Short mmCIF file of C-alpha atoms in Angstrom, two decimals:
data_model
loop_
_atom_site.label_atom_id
_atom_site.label_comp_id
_atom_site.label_asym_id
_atom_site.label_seq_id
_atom_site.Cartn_x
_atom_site.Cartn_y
_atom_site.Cartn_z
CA UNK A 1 47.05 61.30 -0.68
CA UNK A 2 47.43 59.06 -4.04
CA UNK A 3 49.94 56.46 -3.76
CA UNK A 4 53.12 56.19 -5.80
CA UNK A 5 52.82 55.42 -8.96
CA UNK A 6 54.00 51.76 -9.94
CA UNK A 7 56.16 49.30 -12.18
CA UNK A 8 52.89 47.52 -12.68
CA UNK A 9 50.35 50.58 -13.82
CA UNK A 10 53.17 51.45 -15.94
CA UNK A 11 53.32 47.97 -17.27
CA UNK A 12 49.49 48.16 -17.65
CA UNK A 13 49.34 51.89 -19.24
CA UNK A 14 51.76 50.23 -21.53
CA UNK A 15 49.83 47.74 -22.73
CA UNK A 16 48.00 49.39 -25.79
CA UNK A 17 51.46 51.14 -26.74
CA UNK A 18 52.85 47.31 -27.21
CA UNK A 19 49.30 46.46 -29.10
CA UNK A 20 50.06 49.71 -31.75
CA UNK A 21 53.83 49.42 -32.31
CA UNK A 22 53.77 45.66 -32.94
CA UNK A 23 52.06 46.15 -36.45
CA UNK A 24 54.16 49.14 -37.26
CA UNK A 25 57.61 47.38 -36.13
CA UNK A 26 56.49 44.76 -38.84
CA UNK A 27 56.31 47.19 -41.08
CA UNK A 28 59.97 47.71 -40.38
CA UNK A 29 61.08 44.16 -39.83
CA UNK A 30 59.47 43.93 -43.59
CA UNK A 31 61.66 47.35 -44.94
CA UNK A 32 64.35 45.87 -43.19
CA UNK A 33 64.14 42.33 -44.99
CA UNK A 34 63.81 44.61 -48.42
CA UNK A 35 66.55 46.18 -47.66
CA UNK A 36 68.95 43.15 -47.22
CA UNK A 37 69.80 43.44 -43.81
CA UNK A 38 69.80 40.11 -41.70
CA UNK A 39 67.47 39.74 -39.02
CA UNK A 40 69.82 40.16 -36.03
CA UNK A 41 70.87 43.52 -37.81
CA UNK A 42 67.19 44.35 -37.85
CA UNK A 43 66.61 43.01 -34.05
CA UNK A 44 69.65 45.38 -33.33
CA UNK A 45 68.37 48.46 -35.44
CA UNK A 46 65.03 48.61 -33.21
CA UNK A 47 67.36 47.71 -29.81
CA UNK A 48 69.19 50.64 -30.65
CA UNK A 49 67.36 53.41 -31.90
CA UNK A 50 63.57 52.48 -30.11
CA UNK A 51 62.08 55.39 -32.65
CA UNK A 52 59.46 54.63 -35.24
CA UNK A 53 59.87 57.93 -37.09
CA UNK A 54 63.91 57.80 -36.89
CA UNK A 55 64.21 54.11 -37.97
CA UNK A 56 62.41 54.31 -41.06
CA UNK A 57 64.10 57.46 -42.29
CA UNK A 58 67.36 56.14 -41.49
CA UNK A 59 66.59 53.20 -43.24
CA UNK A 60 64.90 54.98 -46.09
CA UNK A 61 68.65 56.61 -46.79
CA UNK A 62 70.48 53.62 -46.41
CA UNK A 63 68.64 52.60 -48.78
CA UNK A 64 68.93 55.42 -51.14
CA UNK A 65 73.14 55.29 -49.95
CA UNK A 66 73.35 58.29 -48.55
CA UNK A 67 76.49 59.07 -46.95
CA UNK A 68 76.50 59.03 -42.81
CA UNK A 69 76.15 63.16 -42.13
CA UNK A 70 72.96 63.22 -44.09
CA UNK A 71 71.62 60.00 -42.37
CA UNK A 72 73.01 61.76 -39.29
CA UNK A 73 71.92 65.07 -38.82
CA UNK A 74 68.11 64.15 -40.66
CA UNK A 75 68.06 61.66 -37.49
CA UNK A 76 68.63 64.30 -35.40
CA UNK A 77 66.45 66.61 -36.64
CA UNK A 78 63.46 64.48 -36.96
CA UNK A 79 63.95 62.86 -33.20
CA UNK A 80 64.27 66.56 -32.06
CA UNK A 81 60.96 66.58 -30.15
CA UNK A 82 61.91 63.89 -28.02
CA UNK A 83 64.35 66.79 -26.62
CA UNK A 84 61.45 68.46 -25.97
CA UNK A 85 59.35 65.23 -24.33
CA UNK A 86 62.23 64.77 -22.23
CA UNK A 87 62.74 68.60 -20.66
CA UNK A 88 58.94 67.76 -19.70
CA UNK A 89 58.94 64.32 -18.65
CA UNK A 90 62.54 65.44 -16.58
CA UNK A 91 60.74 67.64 -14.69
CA UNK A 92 57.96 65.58 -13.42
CA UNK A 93 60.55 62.51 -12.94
CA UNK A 94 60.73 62.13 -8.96
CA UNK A 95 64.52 62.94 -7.66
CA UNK A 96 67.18 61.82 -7.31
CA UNK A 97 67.74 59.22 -9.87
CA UNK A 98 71.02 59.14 -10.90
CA UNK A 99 73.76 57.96 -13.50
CA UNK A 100 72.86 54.74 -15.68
CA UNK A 101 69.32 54.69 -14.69
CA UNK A 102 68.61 57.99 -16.11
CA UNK A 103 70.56 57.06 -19.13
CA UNK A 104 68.19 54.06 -19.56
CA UNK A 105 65.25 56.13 -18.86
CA UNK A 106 65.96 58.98 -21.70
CA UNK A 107 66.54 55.91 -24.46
CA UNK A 108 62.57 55.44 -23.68
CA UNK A 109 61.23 58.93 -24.44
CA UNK A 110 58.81 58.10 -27.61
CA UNK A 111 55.95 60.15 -28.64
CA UNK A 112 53.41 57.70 -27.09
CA UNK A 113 55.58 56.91 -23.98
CA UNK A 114 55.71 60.79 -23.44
CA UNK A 115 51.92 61.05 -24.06
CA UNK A 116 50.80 58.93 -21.61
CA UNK A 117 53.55 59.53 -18.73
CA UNK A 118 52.99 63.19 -18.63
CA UNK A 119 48.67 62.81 -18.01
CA UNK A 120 49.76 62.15 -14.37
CA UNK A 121 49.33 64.80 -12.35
CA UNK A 122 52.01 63.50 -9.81
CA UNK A 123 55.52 63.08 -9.24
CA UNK A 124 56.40 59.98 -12.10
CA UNK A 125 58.44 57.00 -10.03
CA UNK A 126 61.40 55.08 -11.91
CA UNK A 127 59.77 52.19 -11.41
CA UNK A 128 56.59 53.47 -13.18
CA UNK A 129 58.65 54.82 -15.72
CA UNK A 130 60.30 51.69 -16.25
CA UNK A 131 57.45 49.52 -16.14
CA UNK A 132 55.78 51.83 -19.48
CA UNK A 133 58.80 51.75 -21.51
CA UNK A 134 59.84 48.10 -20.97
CA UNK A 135 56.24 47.54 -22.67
CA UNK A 136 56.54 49.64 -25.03
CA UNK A 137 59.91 48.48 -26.15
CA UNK A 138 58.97 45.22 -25.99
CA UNK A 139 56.61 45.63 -28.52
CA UNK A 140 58.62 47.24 -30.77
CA UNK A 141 61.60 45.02 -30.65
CA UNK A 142 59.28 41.86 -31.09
CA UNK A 143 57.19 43.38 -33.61
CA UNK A 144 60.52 43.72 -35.86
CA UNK A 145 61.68 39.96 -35.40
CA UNK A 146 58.11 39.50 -36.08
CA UNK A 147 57.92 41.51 -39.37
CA UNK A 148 61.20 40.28 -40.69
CA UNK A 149 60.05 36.72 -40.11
CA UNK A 150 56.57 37.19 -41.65
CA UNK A 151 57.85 38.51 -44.30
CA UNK A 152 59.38 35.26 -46.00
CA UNK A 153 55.67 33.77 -45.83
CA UNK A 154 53.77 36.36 -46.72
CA UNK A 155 52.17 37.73 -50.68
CA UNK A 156 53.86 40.18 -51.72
CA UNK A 157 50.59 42.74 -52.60
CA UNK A 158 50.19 42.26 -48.69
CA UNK A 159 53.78 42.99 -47.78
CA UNK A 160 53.39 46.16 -49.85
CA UNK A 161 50.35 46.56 -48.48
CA UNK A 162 51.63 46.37 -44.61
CA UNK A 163 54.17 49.12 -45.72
CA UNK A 164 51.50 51.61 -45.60
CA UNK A 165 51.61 51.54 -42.14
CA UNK A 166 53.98 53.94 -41.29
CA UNK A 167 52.38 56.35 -43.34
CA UNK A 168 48.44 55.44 -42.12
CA UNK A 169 50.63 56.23 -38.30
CA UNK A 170 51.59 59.83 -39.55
CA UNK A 171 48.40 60.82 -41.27
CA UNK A 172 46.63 59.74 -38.16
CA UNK A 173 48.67 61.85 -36.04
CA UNK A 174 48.17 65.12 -38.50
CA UNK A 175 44.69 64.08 -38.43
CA UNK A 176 43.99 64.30 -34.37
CA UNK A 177 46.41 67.10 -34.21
CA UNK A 178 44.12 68.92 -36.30
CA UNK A 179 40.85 67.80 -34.46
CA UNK A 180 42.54 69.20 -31.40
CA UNK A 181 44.84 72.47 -32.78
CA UNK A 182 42.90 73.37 -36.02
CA UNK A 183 43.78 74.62 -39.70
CA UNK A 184 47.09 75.72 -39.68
CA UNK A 185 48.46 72.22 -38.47
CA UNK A 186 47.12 71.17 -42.03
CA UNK A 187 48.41 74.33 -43.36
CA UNK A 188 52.47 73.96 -42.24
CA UNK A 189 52.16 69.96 -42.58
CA UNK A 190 50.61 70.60 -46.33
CA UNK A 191 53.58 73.55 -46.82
CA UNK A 192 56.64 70.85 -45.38
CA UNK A 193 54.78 68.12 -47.60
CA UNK A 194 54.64 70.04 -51.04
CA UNK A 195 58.11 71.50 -50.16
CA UNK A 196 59.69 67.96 -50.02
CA UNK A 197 57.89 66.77 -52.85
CA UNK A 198 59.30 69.91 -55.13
CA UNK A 199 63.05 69.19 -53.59
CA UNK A 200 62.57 65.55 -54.17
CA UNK A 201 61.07 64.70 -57.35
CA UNK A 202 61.88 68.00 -59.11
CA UNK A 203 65.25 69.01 -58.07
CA UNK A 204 66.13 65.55 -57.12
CA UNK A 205 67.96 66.46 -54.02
CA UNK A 206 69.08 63.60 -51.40
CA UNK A 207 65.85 62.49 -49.40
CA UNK A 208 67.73 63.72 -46.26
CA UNK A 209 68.56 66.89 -47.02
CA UNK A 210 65.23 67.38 -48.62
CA UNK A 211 63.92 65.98 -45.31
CA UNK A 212 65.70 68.70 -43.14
CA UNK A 213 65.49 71.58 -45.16
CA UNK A 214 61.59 71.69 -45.67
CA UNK A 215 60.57 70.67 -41.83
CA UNK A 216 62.65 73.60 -41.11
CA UNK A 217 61.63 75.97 -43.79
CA UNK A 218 57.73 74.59 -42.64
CA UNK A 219 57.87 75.01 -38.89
CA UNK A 220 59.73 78.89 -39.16
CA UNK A 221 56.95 79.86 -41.51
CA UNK A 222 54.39 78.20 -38.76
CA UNK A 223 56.07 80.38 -35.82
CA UNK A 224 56.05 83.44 -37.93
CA UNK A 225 52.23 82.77 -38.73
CA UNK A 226 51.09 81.74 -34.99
CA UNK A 227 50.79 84.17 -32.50
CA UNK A 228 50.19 82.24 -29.61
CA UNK A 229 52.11 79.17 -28.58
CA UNK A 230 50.21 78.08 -26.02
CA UNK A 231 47.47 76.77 -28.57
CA UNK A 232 50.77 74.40 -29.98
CA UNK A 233 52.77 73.14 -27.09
CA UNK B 1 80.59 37.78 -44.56
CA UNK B 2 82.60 39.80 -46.89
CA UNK B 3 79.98 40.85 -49.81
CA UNK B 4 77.46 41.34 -46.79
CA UNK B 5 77.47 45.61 -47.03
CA UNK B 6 78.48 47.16 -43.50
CA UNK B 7 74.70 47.98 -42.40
CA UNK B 8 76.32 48.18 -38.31
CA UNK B 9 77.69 51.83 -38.92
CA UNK B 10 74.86 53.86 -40.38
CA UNK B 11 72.74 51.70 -37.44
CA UNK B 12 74.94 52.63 -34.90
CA UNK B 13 75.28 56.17 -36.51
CA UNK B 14 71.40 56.54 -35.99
CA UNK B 15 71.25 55.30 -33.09
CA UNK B 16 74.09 57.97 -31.55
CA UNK B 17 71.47 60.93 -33.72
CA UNK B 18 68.89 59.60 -31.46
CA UNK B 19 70.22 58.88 -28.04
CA UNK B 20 71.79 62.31 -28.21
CA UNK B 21 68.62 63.84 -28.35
CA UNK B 22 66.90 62.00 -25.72
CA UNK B 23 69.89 62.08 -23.46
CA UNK B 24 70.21 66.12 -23.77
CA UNK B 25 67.02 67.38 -21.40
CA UNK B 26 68.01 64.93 -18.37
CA UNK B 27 71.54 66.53 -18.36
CA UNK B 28 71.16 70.24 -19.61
CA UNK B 29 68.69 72.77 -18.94
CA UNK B 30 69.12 75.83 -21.65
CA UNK B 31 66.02 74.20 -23.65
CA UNK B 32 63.73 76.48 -21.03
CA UNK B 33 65.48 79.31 -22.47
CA UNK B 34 65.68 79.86 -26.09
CA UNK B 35 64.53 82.55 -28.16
CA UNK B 36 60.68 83.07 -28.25
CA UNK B 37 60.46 82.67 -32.22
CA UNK B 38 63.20 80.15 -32.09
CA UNK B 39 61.51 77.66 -29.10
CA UNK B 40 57.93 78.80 -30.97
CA UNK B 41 59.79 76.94 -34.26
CA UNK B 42 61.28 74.34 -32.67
CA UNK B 43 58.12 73.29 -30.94
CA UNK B 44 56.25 73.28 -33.85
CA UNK B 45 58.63 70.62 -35.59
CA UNK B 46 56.78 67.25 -35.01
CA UNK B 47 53.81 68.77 -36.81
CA UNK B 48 56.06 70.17 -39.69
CA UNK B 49 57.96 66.87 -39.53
CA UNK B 50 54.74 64.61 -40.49
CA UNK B 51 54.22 66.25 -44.13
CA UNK B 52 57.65 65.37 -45.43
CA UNK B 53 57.30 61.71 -43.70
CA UNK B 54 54.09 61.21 -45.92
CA UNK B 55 54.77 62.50 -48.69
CA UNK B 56 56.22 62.41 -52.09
CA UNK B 57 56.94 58.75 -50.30
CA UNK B 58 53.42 57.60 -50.37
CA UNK B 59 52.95 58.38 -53.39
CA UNK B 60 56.59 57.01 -55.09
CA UNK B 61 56.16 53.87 -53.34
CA UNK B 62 53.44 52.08 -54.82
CA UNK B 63 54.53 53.27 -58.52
CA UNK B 64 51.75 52.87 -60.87
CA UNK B 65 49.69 51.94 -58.18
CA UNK B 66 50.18 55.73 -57.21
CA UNK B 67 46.53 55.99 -55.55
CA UNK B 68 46.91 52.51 -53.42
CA UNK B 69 48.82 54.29 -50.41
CA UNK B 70 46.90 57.67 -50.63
CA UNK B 71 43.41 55.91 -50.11
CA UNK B 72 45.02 53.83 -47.15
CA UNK B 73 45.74 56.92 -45.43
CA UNK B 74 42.74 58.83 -45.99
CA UNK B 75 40.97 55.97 -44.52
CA UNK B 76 43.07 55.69 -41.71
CA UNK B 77 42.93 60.15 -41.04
CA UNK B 78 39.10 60.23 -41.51
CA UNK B 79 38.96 57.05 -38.57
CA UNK B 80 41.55 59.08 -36.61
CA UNK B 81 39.56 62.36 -36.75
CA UNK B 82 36.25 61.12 -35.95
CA UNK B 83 37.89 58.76 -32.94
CA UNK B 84 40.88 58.66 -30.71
CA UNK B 85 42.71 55.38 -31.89
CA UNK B 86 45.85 54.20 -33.35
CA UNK B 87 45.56 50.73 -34.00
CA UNK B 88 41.99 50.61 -36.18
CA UNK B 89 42.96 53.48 -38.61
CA UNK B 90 46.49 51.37 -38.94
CA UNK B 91 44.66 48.04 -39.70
CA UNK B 92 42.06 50.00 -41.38
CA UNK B 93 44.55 51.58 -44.24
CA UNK B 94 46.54 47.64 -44.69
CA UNK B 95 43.34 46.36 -46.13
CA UNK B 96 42.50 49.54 -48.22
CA UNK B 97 45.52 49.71 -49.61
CA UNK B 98 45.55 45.78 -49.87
CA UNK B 99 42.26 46.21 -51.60
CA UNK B 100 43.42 48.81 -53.91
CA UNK B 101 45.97 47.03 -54.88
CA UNK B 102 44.42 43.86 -55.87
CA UNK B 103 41.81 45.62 -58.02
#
């Protein structure tokens, strides 16, 4: 019989989640800063949305002023998974937890939250929950004060340099996605990539809608191409 | 306060987008039963998401430095594929790109 699972080995399983998001939250205390936004804004962005991926878009096209559909529904879209991570993560979540605590619980689904919540192979506890996502959040809420802060002291090569961050975070991903999935993860990342680039820099459509339209285009072409899903769940 | 643009609403705007979708599996249950070719799609959207999250930005963001952000992440995918980590390939890619930059 293994015991329940607890606030505190969440809190510890959390642990290297704060250790990675505090670098990249700097990142985005730093685009933030760029940006023009105040710090508290920036504090608030991260204490509302809790979603690397999300923020950086959405600040991307407030940058860019795009109007609040676009910013909107490419927010949507690009958090979609967490649907996804949270039909799984659900399931496994022990019963009969109800009203504002479940609330609470679904505004921590992340990608890395998900990932290490659903290697359990029994029923996941609220308080275990709770204990993984505090971390987690904690790291990415500090790491944006952090960032934002830094950012008045430090070179600007560096600052520019930190900004590669985000973008070191997604090529990592592609890269162990491939290790573990094969080829045609590079194949519908490379066909999304190239189609953004055309929409962006050729037909200069808004970064949103160029956002939307070639993940979509990308992952239909993938599920017409892949016979089994198994291999991609 | 009044030249300060109104960055609260897209914020808040975002942050509905993204509670939405977290908040939807803990309340319905028709996500177990979508089309094959459409839940085969929609599964396969974080991967198709990461192309258009690297790129043209990568690129368009260090201007003529062009090459600074695309040798920071091929350092940081190489580390990645040869070992399970986040945090090195991260680090890794600030001080190649840092690096290329300078030079």
């Amino acid at each position: 019989m293994q015991s329940e699972l607890t606030f505190k080995q969440g809190y510890k399983e959390g642990f290297p989640i704060f250790v990675g998001y505090f670098p990249t939250a700097m990142a985005f205390g730093l685009v933030c800063r760029d940006l023009g936004l105040r710090i508290w804004e920036a504090v608030l962005f991260s204490l509302t949305n809790f979603a690397g991926s999300g923020q950086f878009l959405a600040a991307n096209l407030i940058g860019k002023g795009a109007i609040l559909a676009e910013i909107f529904i490419s927010v949507l879209l690009v958090n979609l998974r967490y649907s996804f991570m949270g039909a799984e993560m659900s399931r496994k979540l022990t019963k009969g937890i109800g009203g504002w605590q479940r609330v609470l619980l679904a505004h921590g689904t992340t990608d890395e939250v998900f990932s290490v919540a659903v290697w359990h192979n029994q029923p996941i506890t609220k308080y275990y929950l709770a204990g993984l996502e505090c971390t987690a959040y904690a790291g990415w809420v500090s790491g944006t004060a952090a960032g934002f802060l830094v950012g008045m002291i430090l070179p600007s090569a560096l600052q520019l340099a930190v900004g590669v961050t985000l973008y070191a975070m997604f090529s990592s991903l592609l890269a162990q996605e491939f290790r573990q999935k094969g080829f045609k993860v590079l194949l519908i990342a490379a066909i999304s990539a190239i189609l953004n680039s055309v929409l962006i820099m050729l037909l200069h459509l808004g970064v949103g809608w160029a956002f939307v339209i070639s993940m979509l285009a990308a992952s239909f072409i993938g599920a017409a191409i892949t016979d089994d899903i198994q291999e991609y769940v | 306060m009044t030249d300060h643009p109104p960055f609260m609403i897209p914020i808040l705007i975002s942050a509905v987008a993204t509670f939405l979708v977290r908040a939807l599996p803990y309340y319905a249950t028709f996500l177990d039963r979508l089309p094959p070719f459409l839940s085969k799609s929609l599964r396969l959207l974080p991967i198709a998401a990461l192309g258009p999250l690297i790129f043209p930005g990568v690129i368009l963001n260090y201007e003529k430095s062009w090459y600074a952000g695309l040798l920071g992440i091929a350092a940081a995918a190489l580390f990645a594929y040869k070992r399970q980590s986040m945090i090195i390939p991260i680090l890794l890619s600030i001080g190649v790109t840092y690096l290329a930059l300078l030079l």
